[in-house]
PDB file of C-alpha atoms in Angstrom:
ATOM      1  CA  MET A   1      73.629 -28.984 -30.584  1.00 48.00           C
ATOM      2  CA  ALA A   2      74.961 -32.630 -30.040  1.00 46.00           C
ATOM      3  CA  ASP A   3      77.294 -31.391 -27.046  1.00 52.00           C
ATOM      4  CA  ALA A   4      74.510 -29.873 -25.446  1.00 48.00           C
ATOM      5  CA  LEU A   5      72.350 -32.977 -25.628  1.00 43.00           C
ATOM      6  CA  ALA A   6      75.106 -35.223 -24.534  1.00 46.00           C
ATOM      7  CA  SER A   7      75.747 -33.069 -21.416  1.00 49.00           C
ATOM      8  CA  GLY A   8      71.948 -33.217 -20.595  1.00 49.00           C
ATOM      9  CA  LYS A   9      71.319 -29.482 -21.286  1.00 49.00           C
ATOM     10  CA  THR A  10      68.391 -28.347 -23.077  1.00 49.00           C
ATOM     11  CA  PRO A  11      69.376 -26.013 -25.875  1.00 51.00           C
ATOM     12  CA  ASP A  12      66.455 -23.815 -25.704  1.00 53.00           C
ATOM     13  CA  GLY A  13      66.598 -22.710 -22.160  1.00 54.00           C
ATOM     14  CA  SER A  14      63.670 -24.674 -20.923  1.00 56.00           C
ATOM     15  CA  GLY A  15      65.506 -25.906 -17.946  1.00 57.00           C
ATOM     16  CA  GLN A  16      66.135 -22.420 -16.713  1.00 60.00           C
ATOM     17  CA  ARG A  17      62.366 -21.469 -16.895  1.00 59.00           C
ATOM     18  CA  GLU A  18      61.321 -24.579 -15.285  1.00 62.00           C
ATOM     19  CA  ASP A  19      63.876 -23.761 -12.519  1.00 68.00           C
ATOM     20  CA  ALA A  20      62.687 -20.213 -12.268  1.00 66.00           C
ATOM     21  CA  PHE A  21      59.255 -21.406 -11.973  1.00 64.00           C
ATOM     22  CA  VAL A  22      59.971 -23.782  -9.258  1.00 62.00           C
ATOM     23  CA  ARG A  23      61.754 -21.142  -7.294  1.00 67.00           C
ATOM     24  CA  SER A  24      58.828 -18.775  -7.624  1.00 70.00           C
ATOM     25  CA  THR A  25      56.537 -21.603  -6.586  1.00 68.00           C
ATOM     26  CA  PHE A  26      58.515 -22.268  -3.480  1.00 65.00           C
ATOM     27  CA  ARG A  27      58.869 -18.356  -2.761  1.00 71.00           C
ATOM     28  CA  LEU A  28      54.875 -18.130  -3.107  1.00 64.00           C
ATOM     29  CA  ALA A  29      54.527 -21.303  -0.657  1.00 66.00           C
ATOM     30  CA  GLU A  30      57.114 -19.877   1.731  1.00 70.00           C
ATOM     31  CA  TRP A  31      55.260 -16.455   1.824  1.00 65.00           C
ATOM     32  CA  ALA A  32      51.792 -18.133   2.284  1.00 61.00           C
ATOM     33  CA  ASN A  33      53.279 -20.135   5.122  1.00 69.00           C
ATOM     34  CA  LYS A  34      54.565 -17.028   6.815  1.00 66.00           C
ATOM     35  CA  ASN A  35      51.470 -14.986   6.206  1.00 68.00           C
ATOM     36  CA  ILE A  36      48.625 -17.973   6.542  1.00 68.00           C
ATOM     37  CA  ARG A  37      46.372 -15.658   8.859  1.00 64.00           C
ATOM     38  CA  ALA A  38      46.272 -13.048   6.457  1.00 62.00           C
ATOM     39  CA  VAL A  39      45.532 -15.452   3.573  1.00 57.00           C
ATOM     40  CA  LEU A  40      42.673 -17.027   5.634  1.00 60.00           C
ATOM     41  CA  VAL A  41      41.501 -13.947   6.570  1.00 60.00           C
ATOM     42  CA  GLY A  42      41.546 -12.656   3.085  1.00 63.00           C
ATOM     43  CA  ALA A  43      39.602 -15.761   1.956  1.00 61.00           C
ATOM     44  CA  ALA A  44      37.100 -15.425   4.616  1.00 60.00           C
ATOM     45  CA  GLY A  45      36.412 -11.863   3.810  1.00 63.00           C
ATOM     46  CA  ILE A  46      35.991 -12.495  -0.133  1.00 68.00           C
ATOM     47  CA  ALA A  47      33.549 -15.702   0.970  1.00 60.00           C
ATOM     48  CA  MET A  48      31.534 -13.336   3.244  1.00 62.00           C
ATOM     49  CA  VAL A  49      31.323 -10.568   0.635  1.00 57.00           C
ATOM     50  CA  ILE A  50      30.010 -13.299  -1.997  1.00 59.00           C
ATOM     51  CA  VAL A  51      27.450 -14.707   0.600  1.00 51.00           C
ATOM     52  CA  GLY A  52      26.445 -11.020   1.273  1.00 51.00           C
ATOM     53  CA  ILE A  53      25.563 -10.447  -2.306  1.00 52.00           C
ATOM     54  CA  VAL A  54      23.630 -13.697  -2.784  1.00 50.00           C
ATOM     55  CA  TYR A  55      21.781 -12.842   0.329  1.00 39.00           C
ATOM     56  CA  TYR A  56      20.799  -9.293  -0.550  1.00 39.00           C
ATOM     57  CA  THR A  57      19.852 -10.551  -3.876  1.00 51.00           C
ATOM     58  CA  ASN A  58      17.668 -13.272  -2.741  1.00 48.00           C
ATOM     59  CA  PHE A  59      16.106 -11.022  -0.118  1.00 39.00           C
ATOM     60  CA  GLN A  60      15.296  -8.116  -2.780  1.00 47.00           C
ATOM     61  CA  ALA A  61      13.601 -10.854  -4.850  1.00 54.00           C
ATOM     62  CA  SER A  62      11.471 -11.965  -1.896  1.00 55.00           C
ATOM     63  CA  VAL A  63      10.578  -8.528  -0.928  1.00 53.00           C
ATOM     64  CA  ARG A  64       9.270  -7.923  -4.642  1.00 60.00           C
ATOM     65  CA  ASP A  65       7.317 -11.075  -4.551  1.00 61.00           C
ATOM     66  CA  GLN A  66       5.619 -10.120  -1.249  1.00 67.00           C
ATOM     67  CA  ALA A  67       4.958  -6.655  -2.343  1.00 68.00           C
ATOM     68  CA  THR A  68       3.215  -8.175  -5.630  1.00 75.00           C
ATOM     69  CA  GLY A  69       1.449 -10.590  -3.728  1.00 70.00           C
ATOM     70  CA  ASP A  70       0.087  -7.975  -1.164  1.00 76.00           C
ATOM     71  CA  LEU A  71      -0.834  -5.655  -3.735  1.00 76.00           C
ATOM     72  CA  ALA A  72      -3.013  -8.482  -5.455  1.00 74.00           C
ATOM     73  CA  LEU A  73      -4.822  -8.956  -2.196  1.00 77.00           C
ATOM     74  CA  LEU A  74      -5.493  -5.319  -1.899  1.00 79.00           C
ATOM     75  CA  ARG A  75      -6.864  -5.030  -5.159  1.00 74.00           C
ATOM     76  CA  LEU A  76      -9.079  -7.968  -4.590  1.00 76.00           C
ATOM     77  CA  GLY A  77     -10.301  -6.264  -1.307  1.00 67.00           C
ATOM     78  CA  ALA A  78     -10.858  -2.776  -2.952  1.00 63.00           C
ATOM     79  CA  VAL A  79     -14.288  -2.405  -1.870  1.00 65.00           C
ATOM     80  CA  ASN A  80     -14.603   0.150   1.082  1.00 75.00           C
ATOM     81  CA  PRO A  81     -12.371   3.110   0.546  1.00 76.00           C
ATOM     82  CA  GLU A  82     -12.366   3.767   4.294  1.00 80.00           C
ATOM     83  CA  THR A  83     -10.650   0.650   4.861  1.00 85.00           C
ATOM     84  CA  LEU A  84      -8.730   0.497   1.438  1.00 88.00           C
ATOM     85  CA  ILE A  85      -6.994   3.842   2.058  1.00 92.00           C
ATOM     86  CA  PRO A  86      -5.239   3.400   5.396  1.00 92.00           C
ATOM     87  CA  ASP A  87      -4.023  -0.243   4.153  1.00 90.00           C
ATOM     88  CA  LEU A  88      -2.551   1.264   0.919  1.00 92.00           C
ATOM     89  CA  GLU A  89      -0.960   4.089   2.811  1.00 93.00           C
ATOM     90  CA  VAL A  90       0.764   1.488   4.927  1.00 92.00           C
ATOM     91  CA  TYR A  91       1.657  -0.655   1.995  1.00 90.00           C
ATOM     92  CA  VAL A  92       3.366   2.134  -0.022  1.00 90.00           C
ATOM     93  CA  GLN A  93       5.409   3.107   3.053  1.00 90.00           C
ATOM     94  CA  ARG A  94       6.321  -0.500   3.920  1.00 90.00           C
ATOM     95  CA  PHE A  95       7.549  -1.285   0.361  1.00 88.00           C
ATOM     96  CA  ASP A  96       8.860   2.132  -0.599  1.00 85.00           C
ATOM     97  CA  GLY A  97      11.617   1.641  -3.087  1.00 78.00           C
ATOM     98  CA  VAL A  98       9.990  -1.409  -4.631  1.00 84.00           C
ATOM     99  CA  SER A  99       8.517  -0.998  -8.104  1.00 78.00           C
ATOM    100  CA  ALA A 100       5.162  -2.430  -6.995  1.00 87.00           C
ATOM    101  CA  ALA A 101       5.046   0.464  -4.468  1.00 90.00           C
ATOM    102  CA  ASP A 102       4.501   2.874  -7.333  1.00 92.00           C
ATOM    103  CA  GLU A 103       1.487   0.548  -8.345  1.00 92.00           C
ATOM    104  CA  GLY A 104       0.177   0.744  -5.009  1.00 93.00           C
ATOM    105  CA  ARG A 105       0.631   4.737  -5.042  1.00 94.00           C
ATOM    106  CA  LEU A 106      -1.412   4.953  -8.095  1.00 94.00           C
ATOM    107  CA  LEU A 107      -4.318   2.814  -6.809  1.00 93.00           C
ATOM    108  CA  LEU A 108      -4.171   4.953  -3.587  1.00 94.00           C
ATOM    109  CA  ALA A 109      -4.201   8.096  -5.547  1.00 96.00           C
ATOM    110  CA  ARG A 110      -7.040   6.890  -7.672  1.00 94.00           C
ATOM    111  CA  THR A 111      -9.023   5.976  -4.622  1.00 94.00           C
ATOM    112  CA  TYR A 112      -8.317   9.264  -2.891  1.00 95.00           C
ATOM    113  CA  LEU A 113      -9.749  10.784  -5.899  1.00 95.00           C
ATOM    114  CA  ASP A 114     -12.848   8.794  -6.369  1.00 92.00           C
ATOM    115  CA  ASN A 115     -13.479   9.273  -2.830  1.00 93.00           C
ATOM    116  CA  GLY A 116     -13.553  13.226  -3.081  1.00 94.00           C
ATOM    117  CA  GLN A 117     -10.063  13.750  -1.840  1.00 96.00           C
ATOM    118  CA  ALA A 118      -8.400  15.543  -4.564  1.00 97.00           C
ATOM    119  CA  VAL A 119      -5.588  17.125  -2.510  1.00 97.00           C
ATOM    120  CA  GLU A 120      -4.503  13.986  -1.282  1.00 97.00           C
ATOM    121  CA  ALA A 121      -4.848  12.347  -4.410  1.00 97.00           C
ATOM    122  CA  ALA A 122      -2.692  14.888  -6.168  1.00 97.00           C
ATOM    123  CA  ARG A 123       0.088  14.189  -3.301  1.00 96.00           C
ATOM    124  CA  VAL A 124       0.132  10.534  -3.655  1.00 96.00           C
ATOM    125  CA  ALA A 125       0.358  10.792  -7.571  1.00 96.00           C
ATOM    126  CA  SER A 126       3.287  13.257  -7.466  1.00 95.00           C
ATOM    127  CA  GLU A 127       5.122  10.780  -5.475  1.00 94.00           C
ATOM    128  CA  VAL A 128       5.334   8.128  -8.077  1.00 95.00           C
ATOM    129  CA  SER A 129       8.751   7.905  -9.411  1.00 91.00           C
ATOM    130  CA  GLU A 130       8.349   5.666 -12.341  1.00 93.00           C
ATOM    131  CA  PRO A 131       9.279   7.492 -15.654  1.00 93.00           C
ATOM    132  CA  VAL A 132       6.436   9.084 -17.599  1.00 93.00           C
ATOM    133  CA  ASP A 133       7.206   6.695 -20.637  1.00 91.00           C
ATOM    134  CA  GLN A 134       6.335   3.810 -18.628  1.00 93.00           C
ATOM    135  CA  PRO A 135       2.705   2.750 -18.084  1.00 93.00           C
ATOM    136  CA  VAL A 136       2.358   3.348 -14.334  1.00 94.00           C
ATOM    137  CA  GLY A 137       4.020   6.887 -14.847  1.00 95.00           C
ATOM    138  CA  LEU A 138       1.953   7.840 -17.591  1.00 96.00           C
ATOM    139  CA  ALA A 139      -1.256   7.078 -15.644  1.00 96.00           C
ATOM    140  CA  ALA A 140       0.053   8.713 -12.558  1.00 96.00           C
ATOM    141  CA  ARG A 141       0.884  11.894 -14.305  1.00 96.00           C
ATOM    142  CA  THR A 142      -2.697  11.942 -16.129  1.00 96.00           C
ATOM    143  CA  LEU A 143      -4.195  11.267 -12.568  1.00 97.00           C
ATOM    144  CA  LEU A 144      -2.117  13.989 -11.043  1.00 97.00           C
ATOM    145  CA  GLY A 145      -3.536  16.405 -13.733  1.00 97.00           C
ATOM    146  CA  ALA A 146      -7.109  15.288 -12.861  1.00 96.00           C
ATOM    147  CA  ALA A 147      -6.691  15.682  -9.265  1.00 97.00           C
ATOM    148  CA  GLN A 148      -5.258  19.079  -9.820  1.00 97.00           C
ATOM    149  CA  GLU A 149      -8.238  20.086 -11.913  1.00 96.00           C
ATOM    150  CA  ALA A 150     -10.501  18.632  -9.237  1.00 96.00           C
ATOM    151  CA  THR A 151      -8.901  21.075  -6.603  1.00 96.00           C
ATOM    152  CA  GLY A 152      -9.385  23.894  -8.720  1.00 95.00           C
ATOM    153  CA  ASP A 153      -5.841  24.558  -9.741  1.00 96.00           C
ATOM    154  CA  ALA A 154      -6.285  24.728 -13.324  1.00 96.00           C
ATOM    155  CA  GLU A 155      -2.946  26.375 -14.030  1.00 96.00           C
ATOM    156  CA  ALA A 156      -1.093  23.477 -12.195  1.00 97.00           C
ATOM    157  CA  ALA A 157      -3.231  21.150 -14.190  1.00 97.00           C
ATOM    158  CA  LEU A 158      -2.243  22.784 -17.397  1.00 97.00           C
ATOM    159  CA  ALA A 159       1.410  22.643 -16.704  1.00 97.00           C
ATOM    160  CA  THR A 160       1.157  18.827 -16.031  1.00 97.00           C
ATOM    161  CA  TYR A 161      -0.920  18.130 -19.402  1.00 97.00           C
ATOM    162  CA  VAL A 162       1.709  20.219 -21.318  1.00 96.00           C
ATOM    163  CA  ALA A 163       4.602  18.481 -19.778  1.00 96.00           C
ATOM    164  CA  LEU A 164       2.946  15.033 -20.577  1.00 96.00           C
ATOM    165  CA  GLY A 165       2.267  16.296 -24.060  1.00 95.00           C
ATOM    166  CA  GLU A 166       5.943  16.404 -24.541  1.00 95.00           C
ATOM    167  CA  ALA A 167       7.184  13.593 -22.533  1.00 94.00           C
ATOM    168  CA  ALA A 168       4.730  10.472 -23.014  1.00 95.00           C
ATOM    169  CA  ARG A 169       6.124   7.534 -24.814  1.00 94.00           C
ATOM    170  CA  PHE A 170       3.476   7.361 -27.843  1.00 95.00           C
ATOM    171  CA  ALA A 171       2.123   9.842 -30.241  1.00 94.00           C
ATOM    172  CA  PHE A 172      -1.563   9.219 -29.490  1.00 94.00           C
ATOM    173  CA  GLN A 173      -0.839   9.737 -25.654  1.00 95.00           C
ATOM    174  CA  ARG A 174       1.041  12.985 -26.219  1.00 96.00           C
ATOM    175  CA  ARG A 175      -2.135  13.995 -28.189  1.00 96.00           C
ATOM    176  CA  GLU A 176      -4.448  13.280 -25.569  1.00 96.00           C
ATOM    177  CA  ALA A 177      -2.527  15.028 -22.882  1.00 96.00           C
ATOM    178  CA  ARG A 178      -2.250  18.181 -25.319  1.00 97.00           C
ATOM    179  CA  ALA A 179      -6.021  17.749 -25.920  1.00 96.00           C
ATOM    180  CA  ALA A 180      -6.510  18.059 -21.955  1.00 96.00           C
ATOM    181  CA  ALA A 181      -4.276  21.161 -22.105  1.00 97.00           C
ATOM    182  CA  GLY A 182      -6.751  22.669 -24.849  1.00 96.00           C
ATOM    183  CA  ARG A 183      -9.695  21.805 -22.915  1.00 95.00           C
ATOM    184  CA  ILE A 184      -8.281  23.441 -19.762  1.00 96.00           C
ATOM    185  CA  LEU A 185      -7.177  26.415 -21.999  1.00 96.00           C
ATOM    186  CA  ALA A 186     -10.782  26.660 -23.342  1.00 94.00           C
ATOM    187  CA  SER A 187     -12.242  26.695 -19.860  1.00 93.00           C
ATOM    188  CA  LEU A 188      -9.932  29.523 -18.884  1.00 94.00           C
ATOM    189  CA  GLY A 189     -11.293  31.687 -21.734  1.00 92.00           C
ATOM    190  CA  ARG A 190      -8.036  31.211 -23.750  1.00 94.00           C
ATOM    191  CA  MET A 191      -9.809  30.121 -26.914  1.00 94.00           C
ATOM    192  CA  GLU A 192      -7.035  31.041 -29.494  1.00 94.00           C
ATOM    193  CA  GLU A 193      -4.635  28.984 -27.719  1.00 95.00           C
ATOM    194  CA  ALA A 194      -6.923  26.097 -27.471  1.00 95.00           C
ATOM    195  CA  ALA A 195      -7.784  26.425 -31.047  1.00 95.00           C
ATOM    196  CA  THR A 196      -3.997  26.350 -32.002  1.00 95.00           C
ATOM    197  CA  ILE A 197      -3.756  23.037 -29.979  1.00 96.00           C
ATOM    198  CA  TYR A 198      -6.716  21.443 -31.441  1.00 96.00           C
ATOM    199  CA  ALA A 199      -5.694  22.215 -35.089  1.00 95.00           C
ATOM    200  CA  ALA A 200      -2.228  20.945 -34.463  1.00 95.00           C
ATOM    201  CA  ILE A 201      -3.273  17.560 -33.102  1.00 96.00           C
ATOM    202  CA  ALA A 202      -6.178  17.095 -35.583  1.00 95.00           C
ATOM    203  CA  GLU A 203      -3.572  17.524 -38.376  1.00 94.00           C
ATOM    204  CA  GLU A 204      -0.960  15.245 -36.628  1.00 93.00           C
ATOM    205  CA  ALA A 205      -3.714  12.438 -35.960  1.00 93.00           C
ATOM    206  CA  ALA A 206      -5.074  12.509 -39.565  1.00 92.00           C
ATOM    207  CA  SER A 207      -2.318  10.493 -41.100  1.00 88.00           C
ATOM    208  CA  GLU A 208      -2.526   7.655 -38.203  1.00 89.00           C
ATOM    209  CA  ASP A 209      -6.224   7.561 -36.990  1.00 90.00           C
ATOM    210  CA  PRO A 210      -8.864   9.592 -38.916  1.00 91.00           C
ATOM    211  CA  VAL A 211     -11.535   8.840 -35.945  1.00 92.00           C
ATOM    212  CA  GLU A 212      -9.290  10.361 -33.549  1.00 92.00           C
ATOM    213  CA  ALA A 213      -8.606  13.331 -35.848  1.00 92.00           C
ATOM    214  CA  GLY A 214     -12.293  13.818 -36.515  1.00 93.00           C
ATOM    215  CA  VAL A 215     -13.051  14.000 -32.714  1.00 93.00           C
ATOM    216  CA  TYR A 216     -10.377  16.842 -32.434  1.00 93.00           C
ATOM    217  CA  ARG A 217     -11.779  18.603 -35.489  1.00 94.00           C
ATOM    218  CA  LEU A 218     -15.123  18.594 -33.801  1.00 93.00           C
ATOM    219  CA  ARG A 219     -13.543  20.067 -30.756  1.00 93.00           C
ATOM    220  CA  LEU A 220     -11.806  22.709 -32.798  1.00 93.00           C
ATOM    221  CA  GLY A 221     -15.148  23.649 -34.414  1.00 93.00           C
ATOM    222  CA  GLU A 222     -16.703  24.158 -30.955  1.00 92.00           C
ATOM    223  CA  VAL A 223     -13.955  26.264 -29.964  1.00 91.00           C
ATOM    224  CA  LYS A 224     -14.078  28.258 -33.038  1.00 90.00           C
ATOM    225  CA  GLY A 225     -17.628  28.767 -32.619  1.00 89.00           C
ATOM    226  CA  GLU A 226     -17.167  29.947 -29.045  1.00 86.00           C
ATOM    227  CA  LEU A 227     -14.487  32.481 -30.681  1.00 84.00           C
ATOM    228  CA  ASP A 228     -16.722  33.789 -33.241  1.00 81.00           C
ATOM    229  CA  ALA A 229     -19.703  34.322 -30.490  1.00 81.00           C
ATOM    230  CA  SER A 230     -17.452  36.178 -28.397  1.00 76.00           C
ATOM    231  CA  SER A 231     -15.982  38.377 -31.247  1.00 72.00           C
ATOM    232  CA  GLY A 232     -19.598  39.132 -32.510  1.00 62.00           C
TER     233      GLY A 232
END
């Protein structure tokens, strides 16, 4: 140990490690010197990618803000369907892919339905992409069922309500959809199926909302009365 210190050598080999580090640094500097063009191009490319990401993020945010603002203006001016409908058609095409566009489609479908254009209402409502467990998605599927009923396509409406009765987020929403399905079944003369649905949702609602359960029991009584009348 003493001899090593006297001769200026480090006993733990740290001097060798320092020499290796220095040699590596010089080699890296020499490589960068020889390949300076490639280094600069690579750095510029990375910078461009970062700038592009930031720009795209800011652009998307500005589009969302504009879509929200434009829709608010359309809602405020929702007085005359003859002018609102074409404005909304342009809006949903312009902002297609933005979440606010689905809200625009919902408003457009509602306006079509209120204006007696059930076929167009069903078309637009079916184009809403928001999932059924979200408010706009739920409202769009419910409106789709109503539009299908208005066109006289009871079977399509029935399928829509049955699907909604399985996929809606909350239990009361599923019951409302199943009750709509029961109503359509009754209108089609399928009273036993309707009675089965009303009995099931009345029993389910009893533990959550006695008033709601009472409404379904009342409807069940009406359906049973029609069944008894037809069998008598």
